[in-house]
Amino acid sequence: MLIPGLLFFIFFKYLPMLGVVIAFQDYQPFAGILKSHWVGLQHFQRFFTNPDFWKLFRNTLVLAVYNLLFFFPLPIILALMLNEVRKEFFKRFVQTIIYIPHFISWVVVAGLTYTLFTTEGGIVNEALAYMGGDKINFLLSKDWFRSMITSQVIWKETGWGTIIFLAALSGVDQQLYEAARMDGANRWHQLWHITLPAIQTTIVLLLILRLGSFLDTGFEQIFLMLNSGNREVAEVFDTYVYTSGLVNAQFSYSTAVGLFKSLVSLILVVSANAMAKKYGEEGVY
């Protein structure tokens, strides 16, 4: 049963890692990796001295922080709320409804966003106009872009993110709640002193894993929402790698950018894991 999963990781995760060597080459597709000239850290120096570097770093970092602050806690809160529901039918119905957005592609999500927020007949702007306000060009606005991207992630992935936390909550010993009630603990006391400590390890573990993809802001989502009006705040590492590597055929340079992003993520994971170990948590390894 392990073979399909192992083959997937070997062929699609580990073997492609060998390709990062082109970040240190002047890679030519017709010459191949073995015959391309080595240039050392030239591409990294070019990237770090590029005037767009700090803009890309800032945009990626801000979106990553938005997701960490506003999205990461929501599946936990929603799972805790669902755990308090006693009507099993209603609980399962709500779970089914909130899981559905996860299976909707980003293309559809972007299409829904354009339909809702366009100034030409969009429901949101029509409502603003009906109430006497001015229409807002959300789709071209630099001020609204980050909020819209984060809102899309929240709507699409919050429900799906509750699965792991609900699984962890199902393993909490019910006798602990009975003992707490006998001692006079109300629902809030049970939540704070039993439920949260019981899933604390799961929360820390998922936070560490989340930091591993901290700078992965989601190419498809950003690319679909990117336009000339919001490009100043919307251009991130993922879209820059696409533009440099595939559109402009700068394979070595784009690989260097991607490798830099991966190294930052690795440092974050190792640091977060060390902090978790220091404070008594299990960590990832």
PDB file of C-alpha atoms in Angstrom:
ATOM      1  CA  MET A   1       0.000   0.000   0.000  1.00  0.00           C
ATOM      2  CA  LEU A   2       2.963   2.309   0.510  1.00  0.00           C
ATOM      3  CA  ILE A   3       4.339   1.820  -3.010  1.00  0.00           C
ATOM      4  CA  PRO A   4       2.055   4.327  -4.866  1.00  0.00           C
ATOM      5  CA  GLY A   5       2.764   7.055  -2.323  1.00  0.00           C
ATOM      6  CA  LEU A   6       6.501   6.357  -2.312  1.00  0.00           C
ATOM      7  CA  LEU A   7       6.648   6.399  -6.103  1.00  0.00           C
ATOM      8  CA  PHE A   8       4.778   9.715  -6.161  1.00  0.00           C
ATOM      9  CA  PHE A   9       7.259  11.375  -3.800  1.00  0.00           C
ATOM     10  CA  ILE A  10      10.295   9.844  -5.494  1.00  0.00           C
ATOM     11  CA  PHE A  11       9.362  10.849  -9.055  1.00  0.00           C
ATOM     12  CA  PHE A  12       7.534  14.134  -8.418  1.00  0.00           C
ATOM     13  CA  LYS A  13       9.240  15.472  -5.279  1.00  0.00           C
ATOM     14  CA  TYR A  14      12.758  14.109  -4.814  1.00  0.00           C
ATOM     15  CA  LEU A  15      14.057  13.465  -8.336  1.00  0.00           C
ATOM     16  CA  PRO A  16      13.076  16.991  -9.521  1.00  0.00           C
ATOM     17  CA  MET A  17      15.337  18.362  -6.762  1.00  0.00           C
ATOM     18  CA  LEU A  18      18.307  17.426  -8.943  1.00  0.00           C
ATOM     19  CA  GLY A  19      17.209  20.164 -11.328  1.00  0.00           C
ATOM     20  CA  VAL A  20      18.128  22.916  -8.862  1.00  0.00           C
ATOM     21  CA  VAL A  21      21.726  22.680 -10.076  1.00  0.00           C
ATOM     22  CA  ILE A  22      20.741  24.838 -13.058  1.00  0.00           C
ATOM     23  CA  ALA A  23      20.430  27.734 -10.593  1.00  0.00           C
ATOM     24  CA  PHE A  24      24.252  27.729 -10.618  1.00  0.00           C
ATOM     25  CA  GLN A  25      24.544  27.352 -14.395  1.00  0.00           C
ATOM     26  CA  ASP A  26      23.869  29.323 -17.527  1.00  0.00           C
ATOM     27  CA  TYR A  27      21.452  26.597 -18.511  1.00  0.00           C
ATOM     28  CA  GLN A  28      20.857  25.993 -22.200  1.00  0.00           C
ATOM     29  CA  PRO A  29      18.046  23.511 -23.019  1.00  0.00           C
ATOM     30  CA  PHE A  30      19.848  22.110 -26.063  1.00  0.00           C
ATOM     31  CA  ALA A  31      23.104  21.631 -24.150  1.00  0.00           C
ATOM     32  CA  GLY A  32      21.434  20.076 -21.129  1.00  0.00           C
ATOM     33  CA  ILE A  33      22.521  20.143 -17.499  1.00  0.00           C
ATOM     34  CA  LEU A  34      25.798  18.311 -18.069  1.00  0.00           C
ATOM     35  CA  LYS A  35      27.095  20.637 -20.799  1.00  0.00           C
ATOM     36  CA  SER A  36      25.791  24.003 -19.577  1.00  0.00           C
ATOM     37  CA  HIS A  37      28.370  26.434 -18.196  1.00  0.00           C
ATOM     38  CA  TRP A  38      28.665  26.967 -14.449  1.00  0.00           C
ATOM     39  CA  VAL A  39      28.270  30.564 -13.266  1.00  0.00           C
ATOM     40  CA  GLY A  40      28.217  30.049  -9.495  1.00  0.00           C
ATOM     41  CA  LEU A  41      26.104  32.558  -7.559  1.00  0.00           C
ATOM     42  CA  GLN A  42      25.676  34.962 -10.472  1.00  0.00           C
ATOM     43  CA  HIS A  43      21.901  34.503 -10.700  1.00  0.00           C
ATOM     44  CA  PHE A  44      21.469  34.996  -6.949  1.00  0.00           C
ATOM     45  CA  GLN A  45      23.511  38.195  -7.072  1.00  0.00           C
ATOM     46  CA  ARG A  46      21.405  39.413  -9.969  1.00  0.00           C
ATOM     47  CA  PHE A  47      18.211  38.656  -8.062  1.00  0.00           C
ATOM     48  CA  PHE A  48      19.295  40.309  -4.802  1.00  0.00           C
ATOM     49  CA  THR A  49      20.442  43.443  -6.621  1.00  0.00           C
ATOM     50  CA  ASN A  50      17.305  43.601  -8.752  1.00  0.00           C
ATOM     51  CA  PRO A  51      15.226  46.709  -7.924  1.00  0.00           C
ATOM     52  CA  ASP A  52      12.140  44.465  -7.806  1.00  0.00           C
ATOM     53  CA  PHE A  53      13.557  42.178  -5.094  1.00  0.00           C
ATOM     54  CA  TRP A  54      12.306  44.129  -2.086  1.00  0.00           C
ATOM     55  CA  LYS A  55       8.934  44.736  -3.713  1.00  0.00           C
ATOM     56  CA  LEU A  56       8.508  41.017  -4.354  1.00  0.00           C
ATOM     57  CA  PHE A  57       9.718  40.143  -0.868  1.00  0.00           C
ATOM     58  CA  ARG A  58       7.385  42.681   0.742  1.00  0.00           C
ATOM     59  CA  ASN A  59       4.333  41.602  -1.254  1.00  0.00           C
ATOM     60  CA  THR A  60       4.957  37.901  -0.604  1.00  0.00           C
ATOM     61  CA  LEU A  61       5.657  38.465   3.085  1.00  0.00           C
ATOM     62  CA  VAL A  62       2.553  40.612   3.651  1.00  0.00           C
ATOM     63  CA  LEU A  63       0.251  38.066   1.996  1.00  0.00           C
ATOM     64  CA  ALA A  64       1.901  35.240   3.967  1.00  0.00           C
ATOM     65  CA  VAL A  65       1.415  37.125   7.246  1.00  0.00           C
ATOM     66  CA  TYR A  66      -2.213  37.870   6.329  1.00  0.00           C
ATOM     67  CA  ASN A  67      -2.839  34.164   5.761  1.00  0.00           C
ATOM     68  CA  LEU A  68      -1.084  33.190   8.977  1.00  0.00           C
ATOM     69  CA  LEU A  69      -2.897  35.740  11.141  1.00  0.00           C
ATOM     70  CA  PHE A  70      -6.379  35.660   9.637  1.00  0.00           C
ATOM     71  CA  PHE A  71      -6.696  32.213   8.044  1.00  0.00           C
ATOM     72  CA  PHE A  72      -4.736  29.797  10.242  1.00  0.00           C
ATOM     73  CA  PRO A  73      -6.782  30.331  13.462  1.00  0.00           C
ATOM     74  CA  LEU A  74     -10.180  30.048  11.724  1.00  0.00           C
ATOM     75  CA  PRO A  75     -10.216  26.257  11.130  1.00  0.00           C
ATOM     76  CA  ILE A  76      -9.355  25.807  14.810  1.00  0.00           C
ATOM     77  CA  ILE A  77     -12.171  28.111  15.930  1.00  0.00           C
ATOM     78  CA  LEU A  78     -14.651  26.521  13.527  1.00  0.00           C
ATOM     79  CA  ALA A  79     -13.664  23.007  14.647  1.00  0.00           C
ATOM     80  CA  LEU A  80     -14.172  24.000  18.285  1.00  0.00           C
ATOM     81  CA  MET A  81     -17.603  25.408  17.426  1.00  0.00           C
ATOM     82  CA  LEU A  82     -18.602  22.258  15.531  1.00  0.00           C
ATOM     83  CA  ASN A  83     -17.365  20.134  18.410  1.00  0.00           C
ATOM     84  CA  GLU A  84     -19.906  21.838  20.659  1.00  0.00           C
ATOM     85  CA  VAL A  85     -22.840  20.966  18.368  1.00  0.00           C
ATOM     86  CA  ARG A  86     -24.866  18.143  19.869  1.00  0.00           C
ATOM     87  CA  LYS A  87     -27.281  17.545  16.972  1.00  0.00           C
ATOM     88  CA  GLU A  88     -25.351  15.045  14.862  1.00  0.00           C
ATOM     89  CA  PHE A  89     -27.449  15.593  11.718  1.00  0.00           C
ATOM     90  CA  PHE A  90     -26.984  19.365  11.829  1.00  0.00           C
ATOM     91  CA  LYS A  91     -23.246  18.959  12.519  1.00  0.00           C
ATOM     92  CA  ARG A  92     -22.741  16.681   9.504  1.00  0.00           C
ATOM     93  CA  PHE A  93     -24.837  18.971   7.303  1.00  0.00           C
ATOM     94  CA  VAL A  94     -22.707  21.992   8.220  1.00  0.00           C
ATOM     95  CA  GLN A  95     -19.499  20.006   7.666  1.00  0.00           C
ATOM     96  CA  THR A  96     -20.635  18.983   4.192  1.00  0.00           C
ATOM     97  CA  ILE A  97     -21.503  22.569   3.251  1.00  0.00           C
ATOM     98  CA  ILE A  98     -18.218  24.055   4.447  1.00  0.00           C
ATOM     99  CA  TYR A  99     -16.126  21.336   2.739  1.00  0.00           C
ATOM    100  CA  ILE A 100     -17.565  22.046  -0.722  1.00  0.00           C
ATOM    101  CA  PRO A 101     -15.589  25.269  -1.521  1.00  0.00           C
ATOM    102  CA  HIS A 102     -12.315  23.331  -1.208  1.00  0.00           C
ATOM    103  CA  PHE A 103     -13.193  21.364  -4.356  1.00  0.00           C
ATOM    104  CA  ILE A 104     -13.924  24.483  -6.409  1.00  0.00           C
ATOM    105  CA  SER A 105     -10.993  25.476  -8.627  1.00  0.00           C
ATOM    106  CA  TRP A 106      -9.313  28.846  -8.296  1.00  0.00           C
ATOM    107  CA  VAL A 107     -10.476  29.667 -11.821  1.00  0.00           C
ATOM    108  CA  VAL A 108     -14.087  29.423 -10.664  1.00  0.00           C
ATOM    109  CA  VAL A 109     -13.333  31.348  -7.463  1.00  0.00           C
ATOM    110  CA  ALA A 110     -11.723  34.144  -9.482  1.00  0.00           C
ATOM    111  CA  GLY A 111     -14.713  34.158 -11.846  1.00  0.00           C
ATOM    112  CA  LEU A 112     -17.125  34.447  -8.919  1.00  0.00           C
ATOM    113  CA  THR A 113     -15.040  37.275  -7.473  1.00  0.00           C
ATOM    114  CA  TYR A 114     -15.105  39.192 -10.762  1.00  0.00           C
ATOM    115  CA  THR A 115     -18.851  38.649 -11.059  1.00  0.00           C
ATOM    116  CA  LEU A 116     -19.531  39.895  -7.535  1.00  0.00           C
ATOM    117  CA  PHE A 117     -17.150  42.863  -7.433  1.00  0.00           C
ATOM    118  CA  THR A 118     -17.057  44.243 -10.970  1.00  0.00           C
ATOM    119  CA  THR A 119     -18.258  47.810 -11.389  1.00  0.00           C
ATOM    120  CA  GLU A 120     -20.333  46.747 -14.380  1.00  0.00           C
ATOM    121  CA  GLY A 121     -23.303  45.059 -12.747  1.00  0.00           C
ATOM    122  CA  GLY A 122     -21.501  43.416  -9.817  1.00  0.00           C
ATOM    123  CA  ILE A 123     -23.810  42.643  -6.910  1.00  0.00           C
ATOM    124  CA  VAL A 124     -21.587  44.336  -4.330  1.00  0.00           C
ATOM    125  CA  ASN A 125     -21.212  47.584  -6.265  1.00  0.00           C
ATOM    126  CA  GLU A 126     -24.888  47.605  -7.217  1.00  0.00           C
ATOM    127  CA  ALA A 127     -25.739  47.297  -3.529  1.00  0.00           C
ATOM    128  CA  LEU A 128     -23.385  50.174  -2.692  1.00  0.00           C
ATOM    129  CA  ALA A 129     -24.984  52.322  -5.379  1.00  0.00           C
ATOM    130  CA  TYR A 130     -28.488  51.388  -4.194  1.00  0.00           C
ATOM    131  CA  MET A 131     -27.615  52.534  -0.665  1.00  0.00           C
ATOM    132  CA  GLY A 132     -26.375  55.886  -2.013  1.00  0.00           C
ATOM    133  CA  GLY A 133     -22.655  55.159  -1.947  1.00  0.00           C
ATOM    134  CA  ASP A 134     -20.055  55.313  -4.691  1.00  0.00           C
ATOM    135  CA  LYS A 135     -19.000  52.254  -6.622  1.00  0.00           C
ATOM    136  CA  ILE A 136     -15.544  50.924  -5.721  1.00  0.00           C
ATOM    137  CA  ASN A 137     -13.288  49.313  -8.298  1.00  0.00           C
ATOM    138  CA  PHE A 138     -12.235  46.445  -6.014  1.00  0.00           C
ATOM    139  CA  LEU A 139     -10.624  44.459  -8.798  1.00  0.00           C
ATOM    140  CA  LEU A 140      -8.182  47.191  -9.841  1.00  0.00           C
ATOM    141  CA  SER A 141      -7.594  48.600  -6.370  1.00  0.00           C
ATOM    142  CA  LYS A 142      -4.205  48.132  -4.677  1.00  0.00           C
ATOM    143  CA  ASP A 143      -5.832  48.822  -1.303  1.00  0.00           C
ATOM    144  CA  TRP A 144      -8.355  45.991  -1.598  1.00  0.00           C
ATOM    145  CA  PHE A 145      -6.218  43.336  -3.277  1.00  0.00           C
ATOM    146  CA  ARG A 146      -4.696  41.708  -0.184  1.00  0.00           C
ATOM    147  CA  SER A 147      -8.010  41.646   1.655  1.00  0.00           C
ATOM    148  CA  MET A 148      -9.694  39.998  -1.328  1.00  0.00           C
ATOM    149  CA  ILE A 149      -6.971  37.362  -1.684  1.00  0.00           C
ATOM    150  CA  THR A 150      -7.113  36.506   2.020  1.00  0.00           C
ATOM    151  CA  SER A 151     -10.912  36.410   1.947  1.00  0.00           C
ATOM    152  CA  GLN A 152     -10.814  33.970  -0.975  1.00  0.00           C
ATOM    153  CA  VAL A 153      -8.489  31.655   0.953  1.00  0.00           C
ATOM    154  CA  ILE A 154     -10.690  31.862   4.047  1.00  0.00           C
ATOM    155  CA  TRP A 155     -13.862  31.070   2.096  1.00  0.00           C
ATOM    156  CA  LYS A 156     -12.288  28.225   0.137  1.00  0.00           C
ATOM    157  CA  GLU A 157     -10.117  26.444   2.695  1.00  0.00           C
ATOM    158  CA  THR A 158     -11.411  27.115   6.219  1.00  0.00           C
ATOM    159  CA  GLY A 159     -13.957  24.312   6.178  1.00  0.00           C
ATOM    160  CA  TRP A 160     -11.496  21.798   4.769  1.00  0.00           C
ATOM    161  CA  GLY A 161      -8.927  22.799   7.382  1.00  0.00           C
ATOM    162  CA  THR A 162     -11.242  21.720  10.204  1.00  0.00           C
ATOM    163  CA  ILE A 163     -10.896  18.020   9.313  1.00  0.00           C
ATOM    164  CA  ILE A 164      -7.609  17.452  11.138  1.00  0.00           C
ATOM    165  CA  PHE A 165      -8.712  19.404  14.205  1.00  0.00           C
ATOM    166  CA  LEU A 166     -12.056  17.571  14.385  1.00  0.00           C
ATOM    167  CA  ALA A 167     -10.152  14.283  14.188  1.00  0.00           C
ATOM    168  CA  ALA A 168      -7.928  15.412  17.064  1.00  0.00           C
ATOM    169  CA  LEU A 169     -10.981  16.516  19.075  1.00  0.00           C
ATOM    170  CA  SER A 170     -12.631  13.139  18.603  1.00  0.00           C
ATOM    171  CA  GLY A 171      -9.751  11.557  20.510  1.00  0.00           C
ATOM    172  CA  VAL A 172     -10.237  13.618  23.672  1.00  0.00           C
ATOM    173  CA  ASP A 173     -11.223  11.427  26.637  1.00  0.00           C
ATOM    174  CA  GLN A 174     -14.864  12.209  27.486  1.00  0.00           C
ATOM    175  CA  GLN A 175     -14.269  11.282  31.128  1.00  0.00           C
ATOM    176  CA  LEU A 176     -12.225  14.468  31.463  1.00  0.00           C
ATOM    177  CA  TYR A 177     -15.325  16.525  30.613  1.00  0.00           C
ATOM    178  CA  GLU A 178     -17.460  14.534  33.050  1.00  0.00           C
ATOM    179  CA  ALA A 179     -14.939  15.080  35.830  1.00  0.00           C
ATOM    180  CA  ALA A 180     -14.755  18.790  34.979  1.00  0.00           C
ATOM    181  CA  ARG A 181     -18.545  19.146  35.111  1.00  0.00           C
ATOM    182  CA  MET A 182     -18.614  17.450  38.502  1.00  0.00           C
ATOM    183  CA  ASP A 183     -16.087  20.042  39.687  1.00  0.00           C
ATOM    184  CA  GLY A 184     -18.392  22.825  38.474  1.00  0.00           C
ATOM    185  CA  ALA A 185     -16.631  23.720  35.228  1.00  0.00           C
ATOM    186  CA  ASN A 186     -18.817  25.392  32.607  1.00  0.00           C
ATOM    187  CA  ARG A 187     -18.445  25.070  28.834  1.00  0.00           C
ATOM    188  CA  TRP A 188     -15.838  27.829  28.651  1.00  0.00           C
ATOM    189  CA  HIS A 189     -13.720  26.271  31.410  1.00  0.00           C
ATOM    190  CA  GLN A 190     -13.887  22.870  29.674  1.00  0.00           C
ATOM    191  CA  LEU A 191     -12.837  24.441  26.384  1.00  0.00           C
ATOM    192  CA  TRP A 192      -9.923  26.333  27.891  1.00  0.00           C
ATOM    193  CA  HIS A 193      -8.578  23.662  30.269  1.00  0.00           C
ATOM    194  CA  ILE A 194      -9.390  20.408  28.415  1.00  0.00           C
ATOM    195  CA  THR A 195     -10.156  20.869  24.732  1.00  0.00           C
ATOM    196  CA  LEU A 196      -7.428  23.331  23.759  1.00  0.00           C
ATOM    197  CA  PRO A 197      -4.620  21.541  25.667  1.00  0.00           C
ATOM    198  CA  ALA A 198      -5.746  18.261  24.062  1.00  0.00           C
ATOM    199  CA  ILE A 199      -5.222  19.598  20.531  1.00  0.00           C
ATOM    200  CA  GLN A 200      -2.261  21.844  21.350  1.00  0.00           C
ATOM    201  CA  THR A 201       0.249  19.398  19.841  1.00  0.00           C
ATOM    202  CA  THR A 202      -1.777  19.213  16.616  1.00  0.00           C
ATOM    203  CA  ILE A 203      -1.952  23.016  16.407  1.00  0.00           C
ATOM    204  CA  VAL A 204       1.810  23.381  16.883  1.00  0.00           C
ATOM    205  CA  LEU A 205       2.542  20.648  14.340  1.00  0.00           C
ATOM    206  CA  LEU A 206       0.318  22.223  11.685  1.00  0.00           C
ATOM    207  CA  LEU A 207       1.770  25.661  12.411  1.00  0.00           C
ATOM    208  CA  ILE A 208       5.289  24.326  11.774  1.00  0.00           C
ATOM    209  CA  LEU A 209       4.149  22.689   8.537  1.00  0.00           C
ATOM    210  CA  ARG A 210       2.383  25.894   7.584  1.00  0.00           C
ATOM    211  CA  LEU A 211       5.644  27.811   7.958  1.00  0.00           C
ATOM    212  CA  GLY A 212       7.156  25.362   5.471  1.00  0.00           C
ATOM    213  CA  SER A 213       4.906  26.869   2.815  1.00  0.00           C
ATOM    214  CA  PHE A 214       4.947  30.341   4.360  1.00  0.00           C
ATOM    215  CA  LEU A 215       6.079  32.066   1.153  1.00  0.00           C
ATOM    216  CA  ASP A 216       3.856  29.938  -1.094  1.00  0.00           C
ATOM    217  CA  THR A 217       1.109  32.455  -1.691  1.00  0.00           C
ATOM    218  CA  GLY A 218      -0.526  30.353  -4.404  1.00  0.00           C
ATOM    219  CA  PHE A 219       0.483  31.046  -7.986  1.00  0.00           C
ATOM    220  CA  GLU A 220      -2.835  30.242  -9.638  1.00  0.00           C
ATOM    221  CA  GLN A 221      -4.903  32.398  -7.296  1.00  0.00           C
ATOM    222  CA  ILE A 222      -2.600  35.418  -7.516  1.00  0.00           C
ATOM    223  CA  PHE A 223      -2.103  35.066 -11.276  1.00  0.00           C
ATOM    224  CA  LEU A 224      -5.846  35.037 -11.911  1.00  0.00           C
ATOM    225  CA  MET A 225      -6.402  38.171  -9.812  1.00  0.00           C
ATOM    226  CA  LEU A 226      -3.330  40.026 -11.074  1.00  0.00           C
ATOM    227  CA  ASN A 227      -3.858  43.013 -13.368  1.00  0.00           C
ATOM    228  CA  SER A 228      -2.236  46.308 -14.305  1.00  0.00           C
ATOM    229  CA  GLY A 229      -4.039  48.180 -11.542  1.00  0.00           C
ATOM    230  CA  ASN A 230      -2.904  46.056  -8.592  1.00  0.00           C
ATOM    231  CA  ARG A 231       0.422  44.744  -9.915  1.00  0.00           C
ATOM    232  CA  GLU A 232       2.391  46.941  -7.515  1.00  0.00           C
ATOM    233  CA  VAL A 233       1.111  44.914  -4.522  1.00  0.00           C
ATOM    234  CA  ALA A 234       0.143  41.689  -6.334  1.00  0.00           C
ATOM    235  CA  GLU A 235       3.458  40.622  -7.909  1.00  0.00           C
ATOM    236  CA  VAL A 236       4.945  37.889  -5.700  1.00  0.00           C
ATOM    237  CA  PHE A 237       7.754  35.331  -5.987  1.00  0.00           C
ATOM    238  CA  ASP A 238       5.490  32.708  -7.571  1.00  0.00           C
ATOM    239  CA  THR A 239       4.267  34.949 -10.383  1.00  0.00           C
ATOM    240  CA  TYR A 240       7.769  36.371 -10.868  1.00  0.00           C
ATOM    241  CA  VAL A 241       9.195  32.856 -11.287  1.00  0.00           C
ATOM    242  CA  TYR A 242       6.507  32.088 -13.877  1.00  0.00           C
ATOM    243  CA  THR A 243       7.183  35.277 -15.811  1.00  0.00           C
ATOM    244  CA  SER A 244      10.972  34.906 -15.693  1.00  0.00           C
ATOM    245  CA  GLY A 245      11.149  31.168 -16.255  1.00  0.00           C
ATOM    246  CA  LEU A 246       8.364  30.266 -18.658  1.00  0.00           C
ATOM    247  CA  VAL A 247       7.450  33.524 -20.360  1.00  0.00           C
ATOM    248  CA  ASN A 248      10.987  34.939 -20.711  1.00  0.00           C
ATOM    249  CA  ALA A 249      12.742  31.511 -20.781  1.00  0.00           C
ATOM    250  CA  GLN A 250      15.256  32.502 -18.075  1.00  0.00           C
ATOM    251  CA  PHE A 251      15.365  29.006 -16.621  1.00  0.00           C
ATOM    252  CA  SER A 252      18.462  29.331 -14.460  1.00  0.00           C
ATOM    253  CA  TYR A 253      17.461  32.702 -13.037  1.00  0.00           C
ATOM    254  CA  SER A 254      13.933  31.594 -12.161  1.00  0.00           C
ATOM    255  CA  THR A 255      15.304  28.420 -10.562  1.00  0.00           C
ATOM    256  CA  ALA A 256      17.569  30.558  -8.386  1.00  0.00           C
ATOM    257  CA  VAL A 257      14.567  32.605  -7.260  1.00  0.00           C
ATOM    258  CA  GLY A 258      12.602  29.454  -6.452  1.00  0.00           C
ATOM    259  CA  LEU A 259      15.575  27.976  -4.585  1.00  0.00           C
ATOM    260  CA  PHE A 260      15.890  31.121  -2.479  1.00  0.00           C
ATOM    261  CA  LYS A 261      12.219  30.849  -1.519  1.00  0.00           C
ATOM    262  CA  SER A 262      12.651  27.174  -0.608  1.00  0.00           C
ATOM    263  CA  LEU A 263      15.691  27.922   1.568  1.00  0.00           C
ATOM    264  CA  VAL A 264      13.745  30.578   3.479  1.00  0.00           C
ATOM    265  CA  SER A 265      10.939  28.071   4.069  1.00  0.00           C
ATOM    266  CA  LEU A 266      13.446  25.447   5.262  1.00  0.00           C
ATOM    267  CA  ILE A 267      14.977  27.897   7.736  1.00  0.00           C
ATOM    268  CA  LEU A 268      11.513  28.769   9.067  1.00  0.00           C
ATOM    269  CA  VAL A 269      10.574  25.112   9.554  1.00  0.00           C
ATOM    270  CA  VAL A 270      13.842  24.217  11.309  1.00  0.00           C
ATOM    271  CA  SER A 271      13.613  27.300  13.550  1.00  0.00           C
ATOM    272  CA  ALA A 272       9.956  26.713  14.428  1.00  0.00           C
ATOM    273  CA  ASN A 273      10.626  23.037  15.139  1.00  0.00           C
ATOM    274  CA  ALA A 274      13.535  23.956  17.431  1.00  0.00           C
ATOM    275  CA  MET A 275      11.322  26.453  19.295  1.00  0.00           C
ATOM    276  CA  ALA A 276       8.595  23.832  19.700  1.00  0.00           C
ATOM    277  CA  LYS A 277      11.098  21.338  21.102  1.00  0.00           C
ATOM    278  CA  LYS A 278      12.452  23.973  23.465  1.00  0.00           C
ATOM    279  CA  TYR A 279       9.001  24.558  24.960  1.00  0.00           C
ATOM    280  CA  GLY A 280       8.190  20.871  25.373  1.00  0.00           C
ATOM    281  CA  GLU A 281       6.240  20.120  22.196  1.00  0.00           C
ATOM    282  CA  GLU A 282       6.945  17.127  19.963  1.00  0.00           C
ATOM    283  CA  GLY A 283       7.662  19.032  16.764  1.00  0.00           C
ATOM    284  CA  VAL A 284       7.847  17.519  13.291  1.00  0.00           C
ATOM    285  CA  TYR A 285      11.044  15.515  13.861  1.00  0.00           C
TER     286      TYR A 285
END
